[in-house]
mmCIF file of N, CA, C and O and ligand atoms in Angstrom:
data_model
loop_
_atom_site.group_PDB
_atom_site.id
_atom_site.type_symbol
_atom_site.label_atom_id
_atom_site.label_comp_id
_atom_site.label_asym_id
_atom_site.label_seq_id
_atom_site.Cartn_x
_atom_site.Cartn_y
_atom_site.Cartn_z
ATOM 1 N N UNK A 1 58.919 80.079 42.640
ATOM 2 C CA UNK A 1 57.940 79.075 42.231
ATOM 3 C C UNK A 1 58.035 77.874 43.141
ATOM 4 O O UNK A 1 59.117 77.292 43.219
ATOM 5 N N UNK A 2 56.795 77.372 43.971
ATOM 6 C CA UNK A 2 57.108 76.333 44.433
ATOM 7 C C UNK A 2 56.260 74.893 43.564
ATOM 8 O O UNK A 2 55.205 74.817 42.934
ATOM 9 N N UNK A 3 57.094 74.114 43.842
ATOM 10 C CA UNK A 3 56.789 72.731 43.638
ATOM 11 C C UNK A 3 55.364 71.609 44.300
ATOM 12 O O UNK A 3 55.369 71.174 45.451
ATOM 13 N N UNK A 4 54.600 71.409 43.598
ATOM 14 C CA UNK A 4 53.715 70.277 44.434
ATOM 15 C C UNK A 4 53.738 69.488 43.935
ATOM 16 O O UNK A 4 53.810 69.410 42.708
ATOM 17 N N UNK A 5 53.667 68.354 44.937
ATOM 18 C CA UNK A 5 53.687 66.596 44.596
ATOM 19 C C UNK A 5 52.312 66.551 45.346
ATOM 20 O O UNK A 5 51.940 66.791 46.494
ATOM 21 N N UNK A 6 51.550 66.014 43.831
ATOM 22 C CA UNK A 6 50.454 65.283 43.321
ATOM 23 C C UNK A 6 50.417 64.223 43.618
ATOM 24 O O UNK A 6 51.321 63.555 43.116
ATOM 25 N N UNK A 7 49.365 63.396 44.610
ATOM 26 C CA UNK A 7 49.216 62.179 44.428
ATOM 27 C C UNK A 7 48.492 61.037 43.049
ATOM 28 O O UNK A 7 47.293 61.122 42.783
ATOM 29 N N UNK A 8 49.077 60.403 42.572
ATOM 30 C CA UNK A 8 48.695 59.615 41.752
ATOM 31 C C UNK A 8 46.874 59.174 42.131
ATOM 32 O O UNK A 8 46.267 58.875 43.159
ATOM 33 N N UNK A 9 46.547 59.321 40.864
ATOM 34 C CA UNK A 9 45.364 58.854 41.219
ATOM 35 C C UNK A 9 45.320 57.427 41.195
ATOM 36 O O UNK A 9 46.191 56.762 40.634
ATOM 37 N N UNK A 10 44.136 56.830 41.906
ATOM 38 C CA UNK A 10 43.859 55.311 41.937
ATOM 39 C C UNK A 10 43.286 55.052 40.563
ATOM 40 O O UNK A 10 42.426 55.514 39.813
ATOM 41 N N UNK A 11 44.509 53.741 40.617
ATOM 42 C CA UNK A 11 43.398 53.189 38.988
ATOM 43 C C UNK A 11 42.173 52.032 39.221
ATOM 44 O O UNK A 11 42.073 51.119 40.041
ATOM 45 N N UNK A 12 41.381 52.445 38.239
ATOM 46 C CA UNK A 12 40.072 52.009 38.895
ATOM 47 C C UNK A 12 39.707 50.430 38.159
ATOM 48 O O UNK A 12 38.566 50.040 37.910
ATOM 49 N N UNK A 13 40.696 49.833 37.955
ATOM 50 C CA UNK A 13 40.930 48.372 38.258
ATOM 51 C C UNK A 13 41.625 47.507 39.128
ATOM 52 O O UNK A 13 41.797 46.288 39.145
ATOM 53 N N UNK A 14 42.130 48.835 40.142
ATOM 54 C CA UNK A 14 43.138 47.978 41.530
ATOM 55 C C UNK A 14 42.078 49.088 42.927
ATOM 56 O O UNK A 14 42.445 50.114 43.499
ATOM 57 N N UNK A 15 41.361 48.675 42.999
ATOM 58 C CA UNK A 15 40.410 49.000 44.497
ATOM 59 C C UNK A 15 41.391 48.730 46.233
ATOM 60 O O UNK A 15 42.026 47.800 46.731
ATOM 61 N N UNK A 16 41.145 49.649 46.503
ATOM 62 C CA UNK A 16 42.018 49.712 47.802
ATOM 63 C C UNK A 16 42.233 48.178 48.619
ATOM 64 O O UNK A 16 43.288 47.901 49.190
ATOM 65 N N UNK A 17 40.948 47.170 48.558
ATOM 66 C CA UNK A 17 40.637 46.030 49.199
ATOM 67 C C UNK A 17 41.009 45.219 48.774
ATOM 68 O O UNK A 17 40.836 44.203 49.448
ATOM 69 N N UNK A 18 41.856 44.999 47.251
ATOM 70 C CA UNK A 18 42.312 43.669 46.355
ATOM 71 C C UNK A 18 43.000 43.116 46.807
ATOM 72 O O UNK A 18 42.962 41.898 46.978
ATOM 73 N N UNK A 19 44.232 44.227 47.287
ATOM 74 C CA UNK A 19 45.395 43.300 48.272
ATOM 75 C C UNK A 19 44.855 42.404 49.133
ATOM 76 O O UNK A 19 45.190 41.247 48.877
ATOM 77 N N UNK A 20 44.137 42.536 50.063
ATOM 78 C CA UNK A 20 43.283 41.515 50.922
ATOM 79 C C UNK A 20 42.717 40.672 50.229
ATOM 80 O O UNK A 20 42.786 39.564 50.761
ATOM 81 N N UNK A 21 41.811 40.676 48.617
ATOM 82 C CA UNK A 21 41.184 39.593 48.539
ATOM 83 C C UNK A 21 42.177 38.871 48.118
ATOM 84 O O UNK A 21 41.979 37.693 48.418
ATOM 85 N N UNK A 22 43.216 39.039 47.526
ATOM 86 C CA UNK A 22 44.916 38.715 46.889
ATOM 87 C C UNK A 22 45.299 37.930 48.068
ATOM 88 O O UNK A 22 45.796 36.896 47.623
ATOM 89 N N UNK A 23 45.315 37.907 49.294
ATOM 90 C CA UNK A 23 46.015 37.569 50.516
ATOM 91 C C UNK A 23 44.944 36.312 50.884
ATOM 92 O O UNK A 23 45.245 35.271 51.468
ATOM 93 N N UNK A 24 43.784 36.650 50.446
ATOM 94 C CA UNK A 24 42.640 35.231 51.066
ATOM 95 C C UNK A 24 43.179 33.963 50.585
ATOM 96 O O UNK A 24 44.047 33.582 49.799
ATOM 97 N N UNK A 25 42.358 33.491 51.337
ATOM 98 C CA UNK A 25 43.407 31.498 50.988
ATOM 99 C C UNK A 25 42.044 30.649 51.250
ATOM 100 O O UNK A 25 41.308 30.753 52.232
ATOM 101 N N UNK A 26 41.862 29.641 49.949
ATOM 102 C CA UNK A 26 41.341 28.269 49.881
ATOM 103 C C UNK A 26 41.310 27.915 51.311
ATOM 104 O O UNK A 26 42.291 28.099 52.033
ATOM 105 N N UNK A 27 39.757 27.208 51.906
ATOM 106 C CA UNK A 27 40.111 26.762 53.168
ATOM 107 C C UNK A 27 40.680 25.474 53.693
ATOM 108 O O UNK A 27 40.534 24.998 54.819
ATOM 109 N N UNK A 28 41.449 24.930 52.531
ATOM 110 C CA UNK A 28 42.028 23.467 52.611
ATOM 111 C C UNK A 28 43.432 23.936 53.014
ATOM 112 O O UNK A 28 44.142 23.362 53.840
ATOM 113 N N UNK A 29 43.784 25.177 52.256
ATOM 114 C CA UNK A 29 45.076 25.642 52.450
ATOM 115 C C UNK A 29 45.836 25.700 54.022
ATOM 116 O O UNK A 29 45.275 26.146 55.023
ATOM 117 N N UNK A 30 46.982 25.245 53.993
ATOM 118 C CA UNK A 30 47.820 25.225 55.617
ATOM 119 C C UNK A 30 48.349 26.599 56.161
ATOM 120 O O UNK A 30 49.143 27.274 55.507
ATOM 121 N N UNK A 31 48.022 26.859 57.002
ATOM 122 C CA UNK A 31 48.836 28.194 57.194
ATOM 123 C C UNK A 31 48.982 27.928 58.860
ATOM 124 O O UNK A 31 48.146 27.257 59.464
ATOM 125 N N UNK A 32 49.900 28.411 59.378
ATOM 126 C CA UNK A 32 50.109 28.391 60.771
ATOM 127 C C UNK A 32 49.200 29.284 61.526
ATOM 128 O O UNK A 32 49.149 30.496 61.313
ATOM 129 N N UNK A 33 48.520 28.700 62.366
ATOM 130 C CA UNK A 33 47.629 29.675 63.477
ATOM 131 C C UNK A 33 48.431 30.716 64.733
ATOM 132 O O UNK A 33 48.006 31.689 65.355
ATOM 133 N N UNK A 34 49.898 29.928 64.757
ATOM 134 C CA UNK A 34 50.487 31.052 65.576
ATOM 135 C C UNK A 34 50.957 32.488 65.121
ATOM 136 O O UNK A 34 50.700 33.528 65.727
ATOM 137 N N UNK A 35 51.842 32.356 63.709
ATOM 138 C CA UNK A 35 52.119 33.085 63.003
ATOM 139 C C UNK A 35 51.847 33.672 61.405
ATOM 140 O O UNK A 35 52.614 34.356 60.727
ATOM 141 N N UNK A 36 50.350 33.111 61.017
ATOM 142 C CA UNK A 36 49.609 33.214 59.804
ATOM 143 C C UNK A 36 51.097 32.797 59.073
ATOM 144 O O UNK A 36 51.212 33.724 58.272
ATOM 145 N N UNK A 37 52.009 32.144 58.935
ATOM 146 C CA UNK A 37 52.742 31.824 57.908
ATOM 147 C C UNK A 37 52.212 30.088 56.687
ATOM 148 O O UNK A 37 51.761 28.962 56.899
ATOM 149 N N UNK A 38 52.429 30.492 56.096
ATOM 150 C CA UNK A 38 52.191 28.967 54.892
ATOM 151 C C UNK A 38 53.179 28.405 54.477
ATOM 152 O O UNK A 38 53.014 27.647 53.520
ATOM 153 N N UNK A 39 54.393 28.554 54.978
ATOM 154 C CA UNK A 39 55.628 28.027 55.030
ATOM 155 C C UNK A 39 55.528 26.908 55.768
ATOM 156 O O UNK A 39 55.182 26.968 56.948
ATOM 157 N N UNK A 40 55.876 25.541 55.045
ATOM 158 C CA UNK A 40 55.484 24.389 56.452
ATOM 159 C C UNK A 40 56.860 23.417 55.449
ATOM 160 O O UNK A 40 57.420 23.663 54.381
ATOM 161 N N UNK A 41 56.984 22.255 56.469
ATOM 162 C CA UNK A 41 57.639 21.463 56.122
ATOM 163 C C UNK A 41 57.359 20.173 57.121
ATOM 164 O O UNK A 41 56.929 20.128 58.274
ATOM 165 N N UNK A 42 57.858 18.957 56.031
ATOM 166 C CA UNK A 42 57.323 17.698 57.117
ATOM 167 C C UNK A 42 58.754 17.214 57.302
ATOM 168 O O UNK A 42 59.742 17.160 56.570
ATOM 169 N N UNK A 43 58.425 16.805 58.856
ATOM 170 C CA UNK A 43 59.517 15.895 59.339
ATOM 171 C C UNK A 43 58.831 14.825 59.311
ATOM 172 O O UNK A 43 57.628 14.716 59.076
ATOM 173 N N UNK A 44 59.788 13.809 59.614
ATOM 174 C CA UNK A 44 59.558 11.579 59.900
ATOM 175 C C UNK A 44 60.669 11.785 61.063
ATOM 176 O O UNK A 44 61.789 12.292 61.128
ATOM 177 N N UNK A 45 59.445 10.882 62.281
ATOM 178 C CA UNK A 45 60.221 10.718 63.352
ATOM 179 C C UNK A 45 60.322 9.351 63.546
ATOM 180 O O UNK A 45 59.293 8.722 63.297
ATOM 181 N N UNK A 46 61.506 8.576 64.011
ATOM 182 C CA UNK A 46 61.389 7.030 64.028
ATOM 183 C C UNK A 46 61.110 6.501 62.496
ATOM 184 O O UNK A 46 60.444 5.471 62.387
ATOM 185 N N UNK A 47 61.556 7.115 61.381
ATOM 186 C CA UNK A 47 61.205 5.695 60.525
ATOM 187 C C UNK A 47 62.699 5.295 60.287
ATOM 188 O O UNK A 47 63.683 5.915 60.689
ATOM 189 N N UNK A 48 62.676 3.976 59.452
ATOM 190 C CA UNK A 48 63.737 3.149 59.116
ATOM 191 C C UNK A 48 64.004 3.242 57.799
ATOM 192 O O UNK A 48 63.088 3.361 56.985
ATOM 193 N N UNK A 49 65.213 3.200 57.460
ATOM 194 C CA UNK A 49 65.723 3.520 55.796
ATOM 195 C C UNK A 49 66.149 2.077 55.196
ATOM 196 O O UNK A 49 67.119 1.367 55.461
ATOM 197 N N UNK A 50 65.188 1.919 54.389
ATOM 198 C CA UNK A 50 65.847 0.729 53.745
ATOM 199 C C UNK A 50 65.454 0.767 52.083
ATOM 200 O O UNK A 50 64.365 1.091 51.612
ATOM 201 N N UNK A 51 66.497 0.399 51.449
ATOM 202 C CA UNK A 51 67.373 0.940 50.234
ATOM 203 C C UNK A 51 66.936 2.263 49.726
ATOM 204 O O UNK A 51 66.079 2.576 48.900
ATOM 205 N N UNK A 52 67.793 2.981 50.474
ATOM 206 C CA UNK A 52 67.802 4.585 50.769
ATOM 207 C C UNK A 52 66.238 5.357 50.763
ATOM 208 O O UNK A 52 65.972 6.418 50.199
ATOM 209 N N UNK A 53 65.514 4.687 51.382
ATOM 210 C CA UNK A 53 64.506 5.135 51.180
ATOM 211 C C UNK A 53 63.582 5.211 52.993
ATOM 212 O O UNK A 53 63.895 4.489 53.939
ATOM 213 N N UNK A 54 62.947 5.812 53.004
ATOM 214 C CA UNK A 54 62.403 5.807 54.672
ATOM 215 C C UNK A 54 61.066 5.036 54.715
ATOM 216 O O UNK A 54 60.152 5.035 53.891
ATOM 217 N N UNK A 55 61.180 4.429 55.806
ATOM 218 C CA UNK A 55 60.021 3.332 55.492
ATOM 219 C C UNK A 55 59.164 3.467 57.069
ATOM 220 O O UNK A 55 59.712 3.138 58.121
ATOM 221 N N UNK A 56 58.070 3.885 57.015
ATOM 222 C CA UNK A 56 57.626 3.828 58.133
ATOM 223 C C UNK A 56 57.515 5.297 59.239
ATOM 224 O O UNK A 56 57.616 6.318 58.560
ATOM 225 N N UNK A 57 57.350 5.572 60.626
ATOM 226 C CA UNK A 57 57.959 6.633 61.028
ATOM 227 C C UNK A 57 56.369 7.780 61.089
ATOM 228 O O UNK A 57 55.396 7.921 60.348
ATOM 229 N N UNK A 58 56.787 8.356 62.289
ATOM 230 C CA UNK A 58 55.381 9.457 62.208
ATOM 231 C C UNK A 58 55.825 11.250 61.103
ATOM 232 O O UNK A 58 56.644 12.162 60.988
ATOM 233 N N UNK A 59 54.760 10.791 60.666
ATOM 234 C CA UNK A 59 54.869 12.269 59.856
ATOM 235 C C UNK A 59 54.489 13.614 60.742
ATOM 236 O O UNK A 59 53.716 13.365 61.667
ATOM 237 N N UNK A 60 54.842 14.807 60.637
ATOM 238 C CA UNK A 60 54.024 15.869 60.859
ATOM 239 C C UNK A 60 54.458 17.064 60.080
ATOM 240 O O UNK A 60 55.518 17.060 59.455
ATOM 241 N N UNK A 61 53.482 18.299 60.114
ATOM 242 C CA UNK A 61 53.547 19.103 59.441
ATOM 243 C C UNK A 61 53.868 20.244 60.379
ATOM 244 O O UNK A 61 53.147 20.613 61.306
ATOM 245 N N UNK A 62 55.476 20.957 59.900
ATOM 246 C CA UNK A 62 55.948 21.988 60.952
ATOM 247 C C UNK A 62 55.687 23.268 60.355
ATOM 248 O O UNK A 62 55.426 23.071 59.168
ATOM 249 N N UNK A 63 55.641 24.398 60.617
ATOM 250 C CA UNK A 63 55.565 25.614 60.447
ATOM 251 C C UNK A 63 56.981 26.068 60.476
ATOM 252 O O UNK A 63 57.638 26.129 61.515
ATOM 253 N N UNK A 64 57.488 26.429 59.131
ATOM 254 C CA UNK A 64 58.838 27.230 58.934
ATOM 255 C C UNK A 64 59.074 28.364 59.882
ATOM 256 O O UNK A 64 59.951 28.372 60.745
ATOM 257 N N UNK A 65 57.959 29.602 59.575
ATOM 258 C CA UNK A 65 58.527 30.764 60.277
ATOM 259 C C UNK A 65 58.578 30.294 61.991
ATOM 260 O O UNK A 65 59.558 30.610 62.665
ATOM 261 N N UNK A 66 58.051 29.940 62.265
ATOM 262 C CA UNK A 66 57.658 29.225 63.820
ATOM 263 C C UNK A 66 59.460 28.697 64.575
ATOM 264 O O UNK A 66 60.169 28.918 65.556
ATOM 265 N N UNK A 67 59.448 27.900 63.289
ATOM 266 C CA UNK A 67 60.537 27.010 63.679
ATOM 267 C C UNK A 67 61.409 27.610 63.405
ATOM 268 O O UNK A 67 62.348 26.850 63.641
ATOM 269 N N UNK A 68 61.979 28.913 62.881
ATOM 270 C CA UNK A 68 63.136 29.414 62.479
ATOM 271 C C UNK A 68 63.439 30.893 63.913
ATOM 272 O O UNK A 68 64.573 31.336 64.094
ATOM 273 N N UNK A 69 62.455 31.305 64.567
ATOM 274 C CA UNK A 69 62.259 31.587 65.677
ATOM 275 C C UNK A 69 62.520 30.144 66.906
ATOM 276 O O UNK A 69 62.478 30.470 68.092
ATOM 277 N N UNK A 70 62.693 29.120 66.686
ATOM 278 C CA UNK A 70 62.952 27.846 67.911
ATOM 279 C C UNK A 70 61.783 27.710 68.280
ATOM 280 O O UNK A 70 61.813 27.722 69.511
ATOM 281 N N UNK A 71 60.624 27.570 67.879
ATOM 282 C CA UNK A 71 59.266 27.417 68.486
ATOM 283 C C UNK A 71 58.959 26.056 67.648
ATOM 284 O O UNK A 71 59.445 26.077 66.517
ATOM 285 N N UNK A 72 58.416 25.160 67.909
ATOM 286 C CA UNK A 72 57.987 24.131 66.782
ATOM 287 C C UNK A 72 56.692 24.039 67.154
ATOM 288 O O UNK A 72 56.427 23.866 68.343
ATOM 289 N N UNK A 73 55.489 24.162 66.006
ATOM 290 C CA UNK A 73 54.734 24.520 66.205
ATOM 291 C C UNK A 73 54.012 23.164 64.999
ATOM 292 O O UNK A 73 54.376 22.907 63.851
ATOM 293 N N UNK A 74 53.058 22.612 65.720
ATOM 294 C CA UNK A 74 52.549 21.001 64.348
ATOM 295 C C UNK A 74 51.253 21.369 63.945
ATOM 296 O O UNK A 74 50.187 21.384 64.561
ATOM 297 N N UNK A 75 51.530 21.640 62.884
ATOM 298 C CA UNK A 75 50.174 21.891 62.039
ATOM 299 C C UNK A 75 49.332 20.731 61.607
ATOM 300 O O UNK A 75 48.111 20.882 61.618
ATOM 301 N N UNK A 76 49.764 19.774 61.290
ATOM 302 C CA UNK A 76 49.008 18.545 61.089
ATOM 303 C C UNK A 76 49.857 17.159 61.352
ATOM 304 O O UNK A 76 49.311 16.064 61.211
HETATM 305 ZN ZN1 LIG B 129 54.162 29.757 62.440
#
C-alpha cells in the first residue's frame, strides 16, 4: 500500500494575495528605500544636555537594518 500526501486545500478566507495586502503600508509610513526595512531610529548630533535632558542638536532618522550592516542610511 502506498501512501499519498494531499495538499491541504486553500481556505477561502485567506486568498493567495493577502500576504501582500498584509505587507502594504500607509503612505506616511517610514520604511527605508535601500533595504524596504521600517526599523528606524533617531540620533541628535551636537545637542547640549542640560538637567539631564538634550537641548538643541540636529535630529535624523536612521534605518536599523542599514545600519546594523555599517551603512547609515537618513531617512528623514
Ligand atoms: Zn535600510
Amino acid at each position: 500500500m502506498t501512501l499519498h500526501l494531499i495538499p491541504p486545500a486553500p481556505k477561502p478566507d485567506d486568498p493567495p494575495n493577502s500576504r501582500a495586502k498584509r505587507a502594504s503600508k500607509p503612505a506616511d509610513m517610514v520604511q527605508c528605500p535601500r533595504c524596504g526595512g521600517r526599523e528606524v531610529m533617531e540620533t541628535v548630533i551636537g545637542a547640549m544636555i542640560q538637567a539631564r535632558k538634550l537641548k538643541g542638536g540636529t535630529r535624523q532618522i536612521i534605518c536599523v537594518g542599514c545600519m546594523m550592516k555599517g551603512e547609515r542610511v537618513v531617512l528623514g
